[in-house]
């Protein structure tokens, strides 16, 4: 009887720990360098811009970017990187608008370029990561705006 109780207890403990691990499983993606909380370092005075990226699946990342000025949110967008028919897509949407889609034309384990030549601005979005600094640049023709982010501490 003791032996059966001991086995049953060990089995229960094993099941519980496996369930717990599943709950906290880390999803890995080709864009892992984006995952985390980022604060823009080159914002204009009086404003704070942040981005937060999370992996939903190995082929679906979700991002949220926003800017706060004087305790008011003055800019808010949702971002998503996903794979559709073997093509990576960057989708960007703000409140009450259809998403703007950019095809990711190049990507490595620390950078990507997304393009939509039909969009007024930006036409090109690039992200690159090096040494815990994330740089995003939006551009079209002669205009280029850099966003430099540092990883926020947990």
Tab-separated table of C-alpha atoms in Angstrom:
chain	number	residue	atom	x	y	z
A	1	UNK	CA	0.000	0.000	0.000
A	2	UNK	CA	2.801	2.449	0.884
A	3	UNK	CA	4.558	1.636	-2.361
A	4	UNK	CA	1.380	2.402	-4.339
A	5	UNK	CA	0.876	5.690	-2.479
A	6	UNK	CA	4.486	6.666	-3.081
A	7	UNK	CA	4.199	5.928	-6.815
A	8	UNK	CA	0.914	7.786	-7.040
A	9	UNK	CA	2.426	10.819	-5.263
A	10	UNK	CA	5.476	10.842	-7.554
A	11	UNK	CA	3.273	10.506	-10.624
A	12	UNK	CA	1.087	13.409	-9.470
A	13	UNK	CA	4.139	15.562	-8.807
A	14	UNK	CA	5.536	14.724	-12.237
A	15	UNK	CA	2.242	15.609	-13.943
A	16	UNK	CA	1.995	18.905	-12.057
A	17	UNK	CA	5.540	19.942	-12.923
A	18	UNK	CA	5.012	19.081	-16.613
A	19	UNK	CA	1.823	21.148	-16.699
A	20	UNK	CA	3.642	24.042	-15.036
A	21	UNK	CA	6.427	23.912	-17.632
A	22	UNK	CA	3.923	24.014	-20.491
A	23	UNK	CA	2.308	27.085	-18.973
A	24	UNK	CA	5.620	28.955	-18.971
A	25	UNK	CA	7.010	27.571	-22.231
A	26	UNK	CA	9.046	30.061	-24.226
A	27	UNK	CA	8.045	30.472	-27.858
A	28	UNK	CA	10.975	30.951	-30.196
A	29	UNK	CA	10.713	32.787	-33.499
A	30	UNK	CA	12.958	34.075	-36.251
A	31	UNK	CA	12.473	37.521	-34.706
A	32	UNK	CA	13.366	36.733	-31.070
A	33	UNK	CA	15.517	39.847	-30.770
A	34	UNK	CA	12.328	41.960	-30.815
A	35	UNK	CA	10.723	40.188	-27.879
A	36	UNK	CA	10.658	42.336	-24.776
A	37	UNK	CA	9.964	45.864	-23.614
A	38	UNK	CA	11.726	48.777	-25.305
A	39	UNK	CA	11.988	52.481	-24.476
A	40	UNK	CA	12.906	55.044	-27.119
A	41	UNK	CA	16.039	56.995	-26.240
A	42	UNK	CA	15.817	59.676	-28.920
A	43	UNK	CA	12.280	60.948	-28.242
A	44	UNK	CA	11.673	64.668	-28.288
A	45	UNK	CA	11.608	66.326	-24.865
A	46	UNK	CA	8.453	65.833	-22.840
A	47	UNK	CA	7.419	62.596	-24.542
A	48	UNK	CA	8.127	58.916	-23.967
A	49	UNK	CA	7.818	56.256	-26.670
A	50	UNK	CA	7.765	52.532	-25.951
A	51	UNK	CA	7.339	49.277	-27.825
A	52	UNK	CA	6.401	45.918	-26.344
A	53	UNK	CA	6.815	42.705	-28.373
A	54	UNK	CA	5.552	39.204	-27.491
A	55	UNK	CA	5.496	35.913	-29.404
A	56	UNK	CA	2.031	34.421	-29.874
A	57	UNK	CA	3.440	31.446	-31.827
A	58	UNK	CA	6.684	30.666	-33.644
A	59	UNK	CA	5.226	32.404	-36.728
A	60	UNK	CA	3.241	35.207	-35.092
A	61	UNK	CA	4.682	38.114	-33.067
A	62	UNK	CA	2.554	40.893	-31.598
A	63	UNK	CA	3.789	44.388	-30.868
A	64	UNK	CA	2.339	47.495	-29.276
A	65	UNK	CA	3.892	50.916	-29.754
A	66	UNK	CA	2.777	54.132	-28.113
A	67	UNK	CA	3.893	57.646	-27.233
A	68	UNK	CA	2.904	59.511	-24.083
A	69	UNK	CA	3.096	63.302	-23.677
A	70	UNK	CA	2.000	65.041	-20.487
A	71	UNK	CA	0.348	61.815	-19.254
A	72	UNK	CA	-1.760	61.518	-22.456
A	73	UNK	CA	-1.323	58.827	-25.102
A	74	UNK	CA	-0.767	60.794	-28.312
A	75	UNK	CA	0.194	57.864	-30.557
A	76	UNK	CA	-0.864	54.233	-30.411
A	77	UNK	CA	-0.301	51.391	-32.879
A	78	UNK	CA	-0.511	47.611	-33.007
A	79	UNK	CA	2.101	45.662	-34.913
A	80	UNK	CA	2.161	42.060	-35.993
A	81	UNK	CA	4.746	39.948	-37.777
A	82	UNK	CA	3.338	36.757	-39.235
A	83	UNK	CA	3.898	34.301	-42.029
A	84	UNK	CA	1.323	34.029	-44.812
A	85	UNK	CA	1.934	31.520	-47.602
A	86	UNK	CA	5.707	31.461	-47.029
A	87	UNK	CA	5.883	35.302	-47.008
A	88	UNK	CA	6.644	37.211	-43.782
A	89	UNK	CA	4.351	40.216	-43.298
A	90	UNK	CA	4.580	43.235	-40.981
A	91	UNK	CA	1.091	44.542	-40.250
A	92	UNK	CA	0.630	47.934	-38.595
A	93	UNK	CA	-2.695	49.337	-37.435
A	94	UNK	CA	-3.901	52.211	-35.333
A	95	UNK	CA	-7.326	52.726	-33.842
A	96	UNK	CA	-10.277	52.478	-36.293
A	97	UNK	CA	-8.235	51.805	-39.390
A	98	UNK	CA	-7.429	48.859	-41.594
A	99	UNK	CA	-3.942	47.416	-41.137
A	100	UNK	CA	-1.187	48.577	-43.474
A	101	UNK	CA	0.764	45.573	-44.720
A	102	UNK	CA	4.479	45.530	-45.474
A	103	UNK	CA	6.235	42.575	-47.092
A	104	UNK	CA	9.381	41.588	-45.252
A	105	UNK	CA	11.872	41.396	-48.099
A	106	UNK	CA	15.006	40.664	-46.064
A	107	UNK	CA	15.591	39.259	-42.599
A	108	UNK	CA	18.435	37.825	-40.551
A	109	UNK	CA	18.665	36.750	-36.919
A	110	UNK	CA	19.098	40.430	-35.927
A	111	UNK	CA	17.454	42.611	-38.598
A	112	UNK	CA	14.670	42.901	-41.141
A	113	UNK	CA	13.419	45.207	-43.884
A	114	UNK	CA	9.715	45.565	-44.687
A	115	UNK	CA	8.435	47.328	-47.801
A	116	UNK	CA	5.145	48.730	-49.068
A	117	UNK	CA	5.835	50.970	-52.111
A	118	UNK	CA	2.131	51.943	-52.322
A	119	UNK	CA	1.997	53.418	-48.805
A	120	UNK	CA	2.405	57.207	-48.630
A	121	UNK	CA	4.685	57.113	-45.561
A	122	UNK	CA	6.570	55.113	-44.643
A	123	UNK	CA	7.397	52.971	-47.638
A	124	UNK	CA	10.249	51.148	-45.905
A	125	UNK	CA	10.571	50.020	-42.287
A	126	UNK	CA	13.795	48.514	-40.999
A	127	UNK	CA	14.582	47.049	-37.608
A	128	UNK	CA	18.048	46.045	-36.447
A	129	UNK	CA	19.318	44.783	-33.135
A	130	UNK	CA	22.833	45.008	-31.726
A	131	UNK	CA	24.101	44.931	-28.131
A	132	UNK	CA	20.666	45.397	-26.489
A	133	UNK	CA	19.881	48.391	-28.705
A	134	UNK	CA	16.988	48.133	-31.149
A	135	UNK	CA	16.906	50.604	-34.030
A	136	UNK	CA	13.803	51.080	-36.138
A	137	UNK	CA	13.867	53.386	-39.129
A	138	UNK	CA	10.881	54.490	-41.181
A	139	UNK	CA	11.539	56.086	-44.540
A	140	UNK	CA	10.281	57.156	-47.957
A	141	UNK	CA	12.172	58.983	-50.686
A	142	UNK	CA	14.179	61.752	-48.926
A	143	UNK	CA	12.686	61.375	-45.440
A	144	UNK	CA	14.092	59.055	-42.789
A	145	UNK	CA	13.126	58.905	-39.112
A	146	UNK	CA	15.194	56.776	-36.716
A	147	UNK	CA	13.835	55.301	-33.482
A	148	UNK	CA	16.510	54.089	-31.084
A	149	UNK	CA	15.314	51.840	-28.269
A	150	UNK	CA	17.013	50.425	-25.184
A	151	UNK	CA	15.719	47.263	-23.592
A	152	UNK	CA	13.777	48.051	-20.417
A	153	UNK	CA	14.700	46.124	-17.285
A	154	UNK	CA	12.188	43.593	-15.996
